[in-house]
Short mmCIF file of C-alpha atoms and ligand atoms in Angstrom, two decimals:
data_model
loop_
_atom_site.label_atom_id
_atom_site.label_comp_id
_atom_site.label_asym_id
_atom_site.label_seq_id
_atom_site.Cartn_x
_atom_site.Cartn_y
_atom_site.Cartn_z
CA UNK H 1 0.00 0.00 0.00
CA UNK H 2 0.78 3.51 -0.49
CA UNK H 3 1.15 4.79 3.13
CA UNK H 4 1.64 8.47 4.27
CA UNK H 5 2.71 8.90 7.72
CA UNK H 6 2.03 11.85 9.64
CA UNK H 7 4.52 12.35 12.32
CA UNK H 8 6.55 9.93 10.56
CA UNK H 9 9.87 12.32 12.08
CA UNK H 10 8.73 11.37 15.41
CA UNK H 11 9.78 8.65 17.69
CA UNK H 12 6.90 6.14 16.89
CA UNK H 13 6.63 7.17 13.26
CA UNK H 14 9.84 6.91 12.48
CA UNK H 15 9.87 3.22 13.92
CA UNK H 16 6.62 2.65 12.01
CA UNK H 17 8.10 3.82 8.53
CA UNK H 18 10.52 1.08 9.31
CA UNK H 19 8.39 -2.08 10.12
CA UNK H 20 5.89 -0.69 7.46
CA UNK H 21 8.84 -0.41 4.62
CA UNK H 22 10.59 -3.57 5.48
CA UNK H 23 6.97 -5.20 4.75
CA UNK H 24 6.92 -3.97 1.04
CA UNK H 25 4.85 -0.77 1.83
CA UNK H 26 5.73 2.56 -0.16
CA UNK H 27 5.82 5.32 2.95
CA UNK H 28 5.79 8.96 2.59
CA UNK H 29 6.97 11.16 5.92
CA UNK H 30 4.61 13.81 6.80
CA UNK H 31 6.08 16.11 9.66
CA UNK H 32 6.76 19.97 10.31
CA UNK H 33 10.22 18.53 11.71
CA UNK H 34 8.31 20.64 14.99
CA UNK H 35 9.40 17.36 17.48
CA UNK H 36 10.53 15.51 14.67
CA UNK H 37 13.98 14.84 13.08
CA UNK H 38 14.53 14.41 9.31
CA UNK H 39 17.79 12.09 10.00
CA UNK H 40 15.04 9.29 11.91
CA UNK H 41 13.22 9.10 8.70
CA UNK H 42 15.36 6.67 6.77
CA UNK H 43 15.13 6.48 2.91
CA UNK H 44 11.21 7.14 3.00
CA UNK H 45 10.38 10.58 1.59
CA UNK H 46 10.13 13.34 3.68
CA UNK H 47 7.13 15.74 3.39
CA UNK H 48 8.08 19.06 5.57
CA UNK H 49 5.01 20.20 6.18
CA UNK H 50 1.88 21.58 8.56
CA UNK H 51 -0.95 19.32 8.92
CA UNK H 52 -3.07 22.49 9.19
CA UNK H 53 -3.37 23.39 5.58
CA UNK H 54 -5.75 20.32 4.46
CA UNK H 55 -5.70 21.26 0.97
CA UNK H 56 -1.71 21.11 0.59
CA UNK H 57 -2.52 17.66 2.56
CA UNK H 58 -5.21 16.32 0.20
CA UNK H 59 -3.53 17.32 -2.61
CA UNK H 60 -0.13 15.45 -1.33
CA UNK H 61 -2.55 12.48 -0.80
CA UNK H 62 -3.92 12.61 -4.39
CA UNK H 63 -0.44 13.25 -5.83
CA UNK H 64 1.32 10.24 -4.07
CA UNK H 65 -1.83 7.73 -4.95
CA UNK H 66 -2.05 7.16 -0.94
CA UNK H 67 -4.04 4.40 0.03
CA UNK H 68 -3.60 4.58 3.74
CA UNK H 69 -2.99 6.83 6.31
CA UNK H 70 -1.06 6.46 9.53
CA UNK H 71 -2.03 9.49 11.78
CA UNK H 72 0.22 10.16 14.60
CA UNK H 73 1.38 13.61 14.47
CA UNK H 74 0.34 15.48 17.59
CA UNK H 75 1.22 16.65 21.29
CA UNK H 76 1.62 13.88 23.89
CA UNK H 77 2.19 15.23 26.97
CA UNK H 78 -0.39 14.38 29.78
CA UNK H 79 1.00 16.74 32.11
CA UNK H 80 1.27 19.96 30.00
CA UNK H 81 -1.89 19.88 28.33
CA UNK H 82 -3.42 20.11 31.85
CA UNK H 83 -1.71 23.49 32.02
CA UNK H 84 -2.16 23.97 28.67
CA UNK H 85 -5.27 22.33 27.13
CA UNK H 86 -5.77 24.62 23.69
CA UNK H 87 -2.50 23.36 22.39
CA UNK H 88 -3.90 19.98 22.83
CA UNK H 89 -7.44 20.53 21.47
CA UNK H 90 -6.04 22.94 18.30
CA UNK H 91 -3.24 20.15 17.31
CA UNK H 92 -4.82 17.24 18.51
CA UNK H 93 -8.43 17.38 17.76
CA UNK H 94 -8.97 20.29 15.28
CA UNK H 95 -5.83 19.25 13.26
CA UNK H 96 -7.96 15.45 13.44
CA UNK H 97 -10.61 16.83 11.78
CA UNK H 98 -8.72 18.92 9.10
CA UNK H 99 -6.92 15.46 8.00
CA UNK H 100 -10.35 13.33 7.98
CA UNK H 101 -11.74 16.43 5.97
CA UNK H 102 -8.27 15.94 3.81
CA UNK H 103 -8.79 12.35 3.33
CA UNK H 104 -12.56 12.78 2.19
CA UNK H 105 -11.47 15.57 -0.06
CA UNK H 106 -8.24 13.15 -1.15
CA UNK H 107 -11.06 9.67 -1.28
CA UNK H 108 -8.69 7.90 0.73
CA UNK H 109 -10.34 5.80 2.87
CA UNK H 110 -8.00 3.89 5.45
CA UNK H 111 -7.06 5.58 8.49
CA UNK H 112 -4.66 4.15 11.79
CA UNK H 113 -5.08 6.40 14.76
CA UNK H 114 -2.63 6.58 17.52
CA UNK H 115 -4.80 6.74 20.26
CA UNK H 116 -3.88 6.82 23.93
CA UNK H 117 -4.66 4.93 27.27
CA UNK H 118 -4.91 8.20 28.50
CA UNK H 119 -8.42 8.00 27.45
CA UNK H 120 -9.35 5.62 30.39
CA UNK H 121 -8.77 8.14 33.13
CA UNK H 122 -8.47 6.57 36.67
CA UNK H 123 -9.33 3.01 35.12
CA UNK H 124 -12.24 1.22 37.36
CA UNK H 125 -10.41 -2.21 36.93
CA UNK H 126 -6.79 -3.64 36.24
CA UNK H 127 -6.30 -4.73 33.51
CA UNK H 128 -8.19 -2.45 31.57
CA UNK H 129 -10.15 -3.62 28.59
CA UNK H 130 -11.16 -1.88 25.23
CA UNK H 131 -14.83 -1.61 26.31
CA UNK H 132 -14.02 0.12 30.14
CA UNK H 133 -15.29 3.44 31.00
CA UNK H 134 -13.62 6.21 28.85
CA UNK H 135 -13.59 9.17 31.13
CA UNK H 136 -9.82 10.74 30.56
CA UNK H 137 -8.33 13.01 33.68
CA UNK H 138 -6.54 15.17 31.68
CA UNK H 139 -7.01 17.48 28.08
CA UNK H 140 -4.24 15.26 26.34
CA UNK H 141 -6.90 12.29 27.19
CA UNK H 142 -10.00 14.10 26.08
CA UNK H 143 -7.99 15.56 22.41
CA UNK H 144 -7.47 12.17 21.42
CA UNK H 145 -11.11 10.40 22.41
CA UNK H 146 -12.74 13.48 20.58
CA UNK H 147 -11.04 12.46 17.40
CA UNK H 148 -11.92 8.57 18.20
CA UNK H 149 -15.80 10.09 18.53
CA UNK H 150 -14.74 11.83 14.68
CA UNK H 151 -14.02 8.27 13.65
CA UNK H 152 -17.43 6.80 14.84
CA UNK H 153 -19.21 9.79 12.64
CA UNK H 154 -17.22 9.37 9.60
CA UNK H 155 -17.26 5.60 9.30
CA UNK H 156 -20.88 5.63 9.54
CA UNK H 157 -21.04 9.21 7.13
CA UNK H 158 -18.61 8.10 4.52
CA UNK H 159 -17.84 4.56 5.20
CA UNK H 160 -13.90 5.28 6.52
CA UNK H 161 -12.20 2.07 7.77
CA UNK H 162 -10.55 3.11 10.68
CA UNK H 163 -8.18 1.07 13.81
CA UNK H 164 -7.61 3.02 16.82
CA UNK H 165 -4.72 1.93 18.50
CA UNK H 166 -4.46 3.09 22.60
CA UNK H 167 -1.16 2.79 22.90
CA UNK H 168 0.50 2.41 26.99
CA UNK H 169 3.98 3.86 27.59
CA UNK H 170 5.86 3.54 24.66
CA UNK H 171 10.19 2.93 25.11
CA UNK H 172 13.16 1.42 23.62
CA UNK H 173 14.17 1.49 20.12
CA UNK H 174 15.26 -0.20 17.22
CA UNK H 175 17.60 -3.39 18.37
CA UNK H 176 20.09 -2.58 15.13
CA UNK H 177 20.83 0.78 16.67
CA UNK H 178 19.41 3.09 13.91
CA UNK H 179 16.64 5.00 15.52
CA UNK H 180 15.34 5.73 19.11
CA UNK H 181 13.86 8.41 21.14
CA UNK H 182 14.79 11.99 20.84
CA UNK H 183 12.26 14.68 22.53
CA UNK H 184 13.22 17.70 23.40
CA UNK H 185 12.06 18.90 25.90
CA UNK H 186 12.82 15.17 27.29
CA UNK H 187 9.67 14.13 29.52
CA UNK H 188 9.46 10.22 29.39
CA UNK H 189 10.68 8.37 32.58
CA UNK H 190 13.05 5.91 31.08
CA UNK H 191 15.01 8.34 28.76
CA UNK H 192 15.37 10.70 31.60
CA UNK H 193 16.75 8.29 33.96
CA UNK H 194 19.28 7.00 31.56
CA UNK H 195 20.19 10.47 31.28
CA UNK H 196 21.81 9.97 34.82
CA UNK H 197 24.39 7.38 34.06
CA UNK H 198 24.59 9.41 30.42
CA UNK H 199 25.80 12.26 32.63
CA UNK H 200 23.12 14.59 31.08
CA UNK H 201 21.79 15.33 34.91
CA UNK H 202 22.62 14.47 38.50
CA UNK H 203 19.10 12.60 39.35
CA UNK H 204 15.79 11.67 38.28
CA UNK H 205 13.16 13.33 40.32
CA UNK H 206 10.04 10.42 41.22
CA UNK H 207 6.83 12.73 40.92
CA UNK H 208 4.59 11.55 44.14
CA UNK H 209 5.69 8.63 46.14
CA UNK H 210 2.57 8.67 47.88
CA UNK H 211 0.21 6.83 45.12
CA UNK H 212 -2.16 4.11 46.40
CA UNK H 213 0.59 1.54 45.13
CA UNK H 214 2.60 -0.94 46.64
CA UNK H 215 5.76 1.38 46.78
CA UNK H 216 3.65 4.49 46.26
CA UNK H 217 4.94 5.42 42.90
CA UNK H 218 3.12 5.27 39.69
CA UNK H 219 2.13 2.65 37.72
CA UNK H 220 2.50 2.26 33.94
CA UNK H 221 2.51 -0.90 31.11
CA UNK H 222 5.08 -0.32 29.32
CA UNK H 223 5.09 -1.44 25.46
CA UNK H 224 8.63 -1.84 23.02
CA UNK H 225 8.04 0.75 19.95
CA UNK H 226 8.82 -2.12 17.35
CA UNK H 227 6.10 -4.10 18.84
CA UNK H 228 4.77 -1.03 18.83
CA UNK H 229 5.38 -0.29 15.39
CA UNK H 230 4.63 -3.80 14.43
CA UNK H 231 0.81 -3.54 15.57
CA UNK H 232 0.57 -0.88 13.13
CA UNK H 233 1.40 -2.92 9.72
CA UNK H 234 -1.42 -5.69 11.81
CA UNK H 235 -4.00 -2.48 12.19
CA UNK H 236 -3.24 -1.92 8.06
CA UNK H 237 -4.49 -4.99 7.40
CA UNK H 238 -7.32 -5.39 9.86
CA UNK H 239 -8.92 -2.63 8.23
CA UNK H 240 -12.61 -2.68 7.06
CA UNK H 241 -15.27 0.18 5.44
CA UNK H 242 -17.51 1.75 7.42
CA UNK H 243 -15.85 0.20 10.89
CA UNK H 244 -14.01 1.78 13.76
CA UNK H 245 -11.83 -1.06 15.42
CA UNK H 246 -10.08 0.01 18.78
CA UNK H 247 -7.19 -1.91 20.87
CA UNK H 248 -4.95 -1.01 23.51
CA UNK H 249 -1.27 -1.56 22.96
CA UNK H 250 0.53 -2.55 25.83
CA UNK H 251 2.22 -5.68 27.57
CA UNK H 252 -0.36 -6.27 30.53
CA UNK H 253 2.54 -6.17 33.32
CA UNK H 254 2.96 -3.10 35.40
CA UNK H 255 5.98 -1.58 36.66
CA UNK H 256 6.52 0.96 39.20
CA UNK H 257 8.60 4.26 38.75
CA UNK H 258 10.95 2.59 41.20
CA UNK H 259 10.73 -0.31 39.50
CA UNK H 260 11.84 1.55 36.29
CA UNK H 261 14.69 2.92 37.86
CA UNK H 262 15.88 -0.06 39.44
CA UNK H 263 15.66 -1.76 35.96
CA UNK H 264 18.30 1.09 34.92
CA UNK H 265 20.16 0.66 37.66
CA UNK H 266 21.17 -3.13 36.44
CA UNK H 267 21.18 -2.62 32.58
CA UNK H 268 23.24 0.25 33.18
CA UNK H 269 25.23 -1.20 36.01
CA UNK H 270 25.61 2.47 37.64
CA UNK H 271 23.97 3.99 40.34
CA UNK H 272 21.22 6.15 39.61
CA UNK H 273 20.31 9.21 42.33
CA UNK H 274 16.24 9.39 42.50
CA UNK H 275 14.66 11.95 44.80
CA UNK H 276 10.58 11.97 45.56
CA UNK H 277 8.97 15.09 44.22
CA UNK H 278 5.26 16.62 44.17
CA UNK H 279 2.97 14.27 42.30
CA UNK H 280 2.58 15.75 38.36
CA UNK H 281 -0.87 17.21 37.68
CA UNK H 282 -3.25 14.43 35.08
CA UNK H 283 -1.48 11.45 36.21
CA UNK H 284 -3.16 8.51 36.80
CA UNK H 285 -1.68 6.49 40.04
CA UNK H 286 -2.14 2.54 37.61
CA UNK H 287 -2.34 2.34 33.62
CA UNK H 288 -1.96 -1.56 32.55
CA UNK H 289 -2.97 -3.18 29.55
CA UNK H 290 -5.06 -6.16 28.43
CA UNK H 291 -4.10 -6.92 25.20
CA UNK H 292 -5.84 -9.65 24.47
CA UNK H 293 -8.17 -8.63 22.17
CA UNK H 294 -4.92 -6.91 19.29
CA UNK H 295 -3.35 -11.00 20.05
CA UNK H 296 -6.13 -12.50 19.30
CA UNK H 297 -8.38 -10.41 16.37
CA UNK H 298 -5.06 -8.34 14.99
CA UNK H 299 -2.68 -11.11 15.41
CA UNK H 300 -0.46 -9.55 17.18
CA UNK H 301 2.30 -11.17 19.22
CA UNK H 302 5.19 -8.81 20.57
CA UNK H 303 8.66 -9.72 20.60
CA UNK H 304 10.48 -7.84 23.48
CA UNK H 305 8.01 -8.27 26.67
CA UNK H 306 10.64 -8.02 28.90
CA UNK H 307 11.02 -4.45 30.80
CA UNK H 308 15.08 -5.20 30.49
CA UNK H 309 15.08 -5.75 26.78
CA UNK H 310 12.80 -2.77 26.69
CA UNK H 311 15.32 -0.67 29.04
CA UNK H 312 19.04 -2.53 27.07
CA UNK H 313 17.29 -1.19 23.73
CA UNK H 314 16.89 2.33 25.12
CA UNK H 315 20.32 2.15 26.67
CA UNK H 316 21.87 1.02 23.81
CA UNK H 317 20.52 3.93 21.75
CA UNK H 318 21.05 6.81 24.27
CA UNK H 319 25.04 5.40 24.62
CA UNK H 320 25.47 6.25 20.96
CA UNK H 321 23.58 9.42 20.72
CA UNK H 322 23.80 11.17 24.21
CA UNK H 323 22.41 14.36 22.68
CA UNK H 324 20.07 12.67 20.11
CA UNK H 325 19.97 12.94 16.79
CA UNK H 326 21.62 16.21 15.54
CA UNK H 327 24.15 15.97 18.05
CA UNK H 328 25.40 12.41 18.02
N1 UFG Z 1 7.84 10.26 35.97
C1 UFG Z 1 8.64 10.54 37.06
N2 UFG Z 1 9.73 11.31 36.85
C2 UFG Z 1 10.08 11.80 35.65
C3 UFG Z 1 9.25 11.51 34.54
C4 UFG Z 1 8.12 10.73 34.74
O1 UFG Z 1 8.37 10.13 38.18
O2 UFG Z 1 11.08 12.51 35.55
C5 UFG Z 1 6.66 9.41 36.17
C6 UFG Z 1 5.36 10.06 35.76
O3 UFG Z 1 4.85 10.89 36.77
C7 UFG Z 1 4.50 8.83 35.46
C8 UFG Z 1 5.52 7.80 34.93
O4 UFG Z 1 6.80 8.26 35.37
O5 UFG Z 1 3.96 8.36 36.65
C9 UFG Z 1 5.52 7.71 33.44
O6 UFG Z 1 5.61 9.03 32.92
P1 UFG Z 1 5.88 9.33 31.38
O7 UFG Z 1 5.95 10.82 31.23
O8 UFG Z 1 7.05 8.54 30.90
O9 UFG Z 1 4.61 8.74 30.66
P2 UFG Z 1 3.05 9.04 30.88
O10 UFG Z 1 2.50 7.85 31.60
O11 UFG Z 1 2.79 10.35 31.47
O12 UFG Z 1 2.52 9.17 29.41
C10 UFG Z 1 2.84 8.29 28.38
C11 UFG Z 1 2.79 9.02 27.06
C12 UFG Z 1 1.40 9.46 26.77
C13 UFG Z 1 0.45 8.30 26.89
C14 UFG Z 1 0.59 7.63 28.21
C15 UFG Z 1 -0.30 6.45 28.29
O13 UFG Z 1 3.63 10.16 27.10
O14 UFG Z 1 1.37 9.97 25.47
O15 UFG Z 1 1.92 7.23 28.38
O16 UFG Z 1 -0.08 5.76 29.47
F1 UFG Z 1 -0.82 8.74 26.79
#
């Protein structure tokens, strides 16, 4: 298929635009290089561009035949859209609607959504399941469950095929080395801690170590991109017209933030200074996934379950490129 990627720059697009092109698919890159970096996009064309103007989008839809698109431009950061919820609702939701608008205009009629778990809120049960209550505690939750709502209308309007994908916390990177994680700001627990034995900073700061958990710190499922990624070519495939499929992404095994840390601490072999901080606004105190449903109706079967493969990857990447990309 002809695939354009939004995002594709990014940290999971980028990792997507590999799995997808090493499985015969013909990718283009869509990304304002805004978070993104053209060096992570491999030999796939890169599109530098806004998704805000939907007719330079449509027209780069009808002009490279696209057949598919992969949507996962946007912000991603729980804790500043709560202090900042219009940057999250214009790039998020608005921008959603401009590329559905794009892809009617464009007739293309395949969509992947990178959803979020975020969308579950304070979950009512562990593990949570694709049909729990969606009632997200923060704007970066809400942006994202608006544009699933978008996907109900417009499958049942226009008969779009459309997979949602919720992913957990996303980490590591590509075992050959190539591509990894590069934000900037840096937010993400396990790149920040690595940044400890990486010399980058002096200590990782634990945000509320008074959580209703057994060590009091949060809990989070954390999910290897290329399995990551890998769902994605599955989601390709699983779609239909006129149907919204949603599954959660994630390994169904929860890890504390000391947990994380302690992982570091032994792939690493270094010590790793961690200091308890006020609790960050919009975080929920236990996200883990069930999964069952993408292994058993997508197919899916991840490679790298194990939260020290996950970790090794991440190390491995960070001890080639301290500074990420541009400054390796
Ligand atoms: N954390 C710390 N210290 C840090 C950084 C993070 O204690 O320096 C904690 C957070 O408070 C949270 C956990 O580590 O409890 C994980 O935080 P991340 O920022 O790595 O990830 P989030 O769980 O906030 O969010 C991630 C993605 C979202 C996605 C969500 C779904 O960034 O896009 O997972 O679970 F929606």
């Amino acid at each position: 298929m002809n695939v354009l990627v939004t995002g594709g720059a990014g940290y999971i697009g980028s990792h997507v635009l590999k799995v997808l092109t090493a499985h015969g698919h013909s990718c283009v890159a869509y990304d304002n290089l805004g978070n993104g970096h053209a060096e992570a996009v491999g030999k796939a064309p890169l599109i530098r561009a806004d998704l805000a103007d939907g007719d330079a989008l449509a027209t780069v839809m009808r002009d490279h035949k696209i057949d598919l698109v992969v949507h996962l431009a946007g912000f991603i950061e729980a804790g500043e859209s709560v202090v900042a919820p219009g940057k999250y609702f214009r790039n998020n939701t608005i921008i959603g609607m401009t590329l559905l608008e794009a892809m009617r205009t464009a007739a293309v009629q395949r969509l992947v959504f990178s959803s979020t778990a975020a969308v579950y809120g304070e979950p009512e049960r562990i593990p949570i399941r694709e049909d729990d209550r969606l009632d997200p505690i923060n704007p970066y939750g809400s942006s994202k469950l608006c544009v699933e709502f978008m996907l109900r209308a417009y499958a049942r309007a226009y008969g779009l095929g459309c997979v949602a994908l919720r992913y957990f916390n996303v980490a590591g990177a590509a075992p050959d080395g190539e591509i990894g994680e590069d934000h900037n700001p840096e937010t993400h627990l396990i790149p920040l801690v690595l940044q400890v034995p990486l010399g980058v900073r002096e200590k990782v700061m634990i945000f509320g170590d008074d959580y209703d958990t057994p060590d009091g710190t949060c809990i989070r499922d954390y999910i290897h991109v290329m399995d990551l990624a890998d769902a994605h070519r599955l989601a390709a495939e699983a779609i239909e017209p006129g149907t919204v499929k949603v599954f959660n992404l994630g390994n169904g095994e929860g890890f504390s933030v000391r947990q994380i840390i302690a992982t570091c601490r032994t792939v690493t072999g270094r010590p790793i200074p961690a200091e308890p901080a006020p609790r960050r606004p919009g975080d929920p105190p236990r996200l883990v996934a069930s999964a069952e449903k993408a292994m058993t109706q997508l197919g899916w079967r991840p490679n790298y379950c194990r939260i020290s493969t996950i970790v090794q990857h991440a190390w491995n990447w960070h001890q080639t490129h301290p500074h990420g990309y541009t400054k390796a």
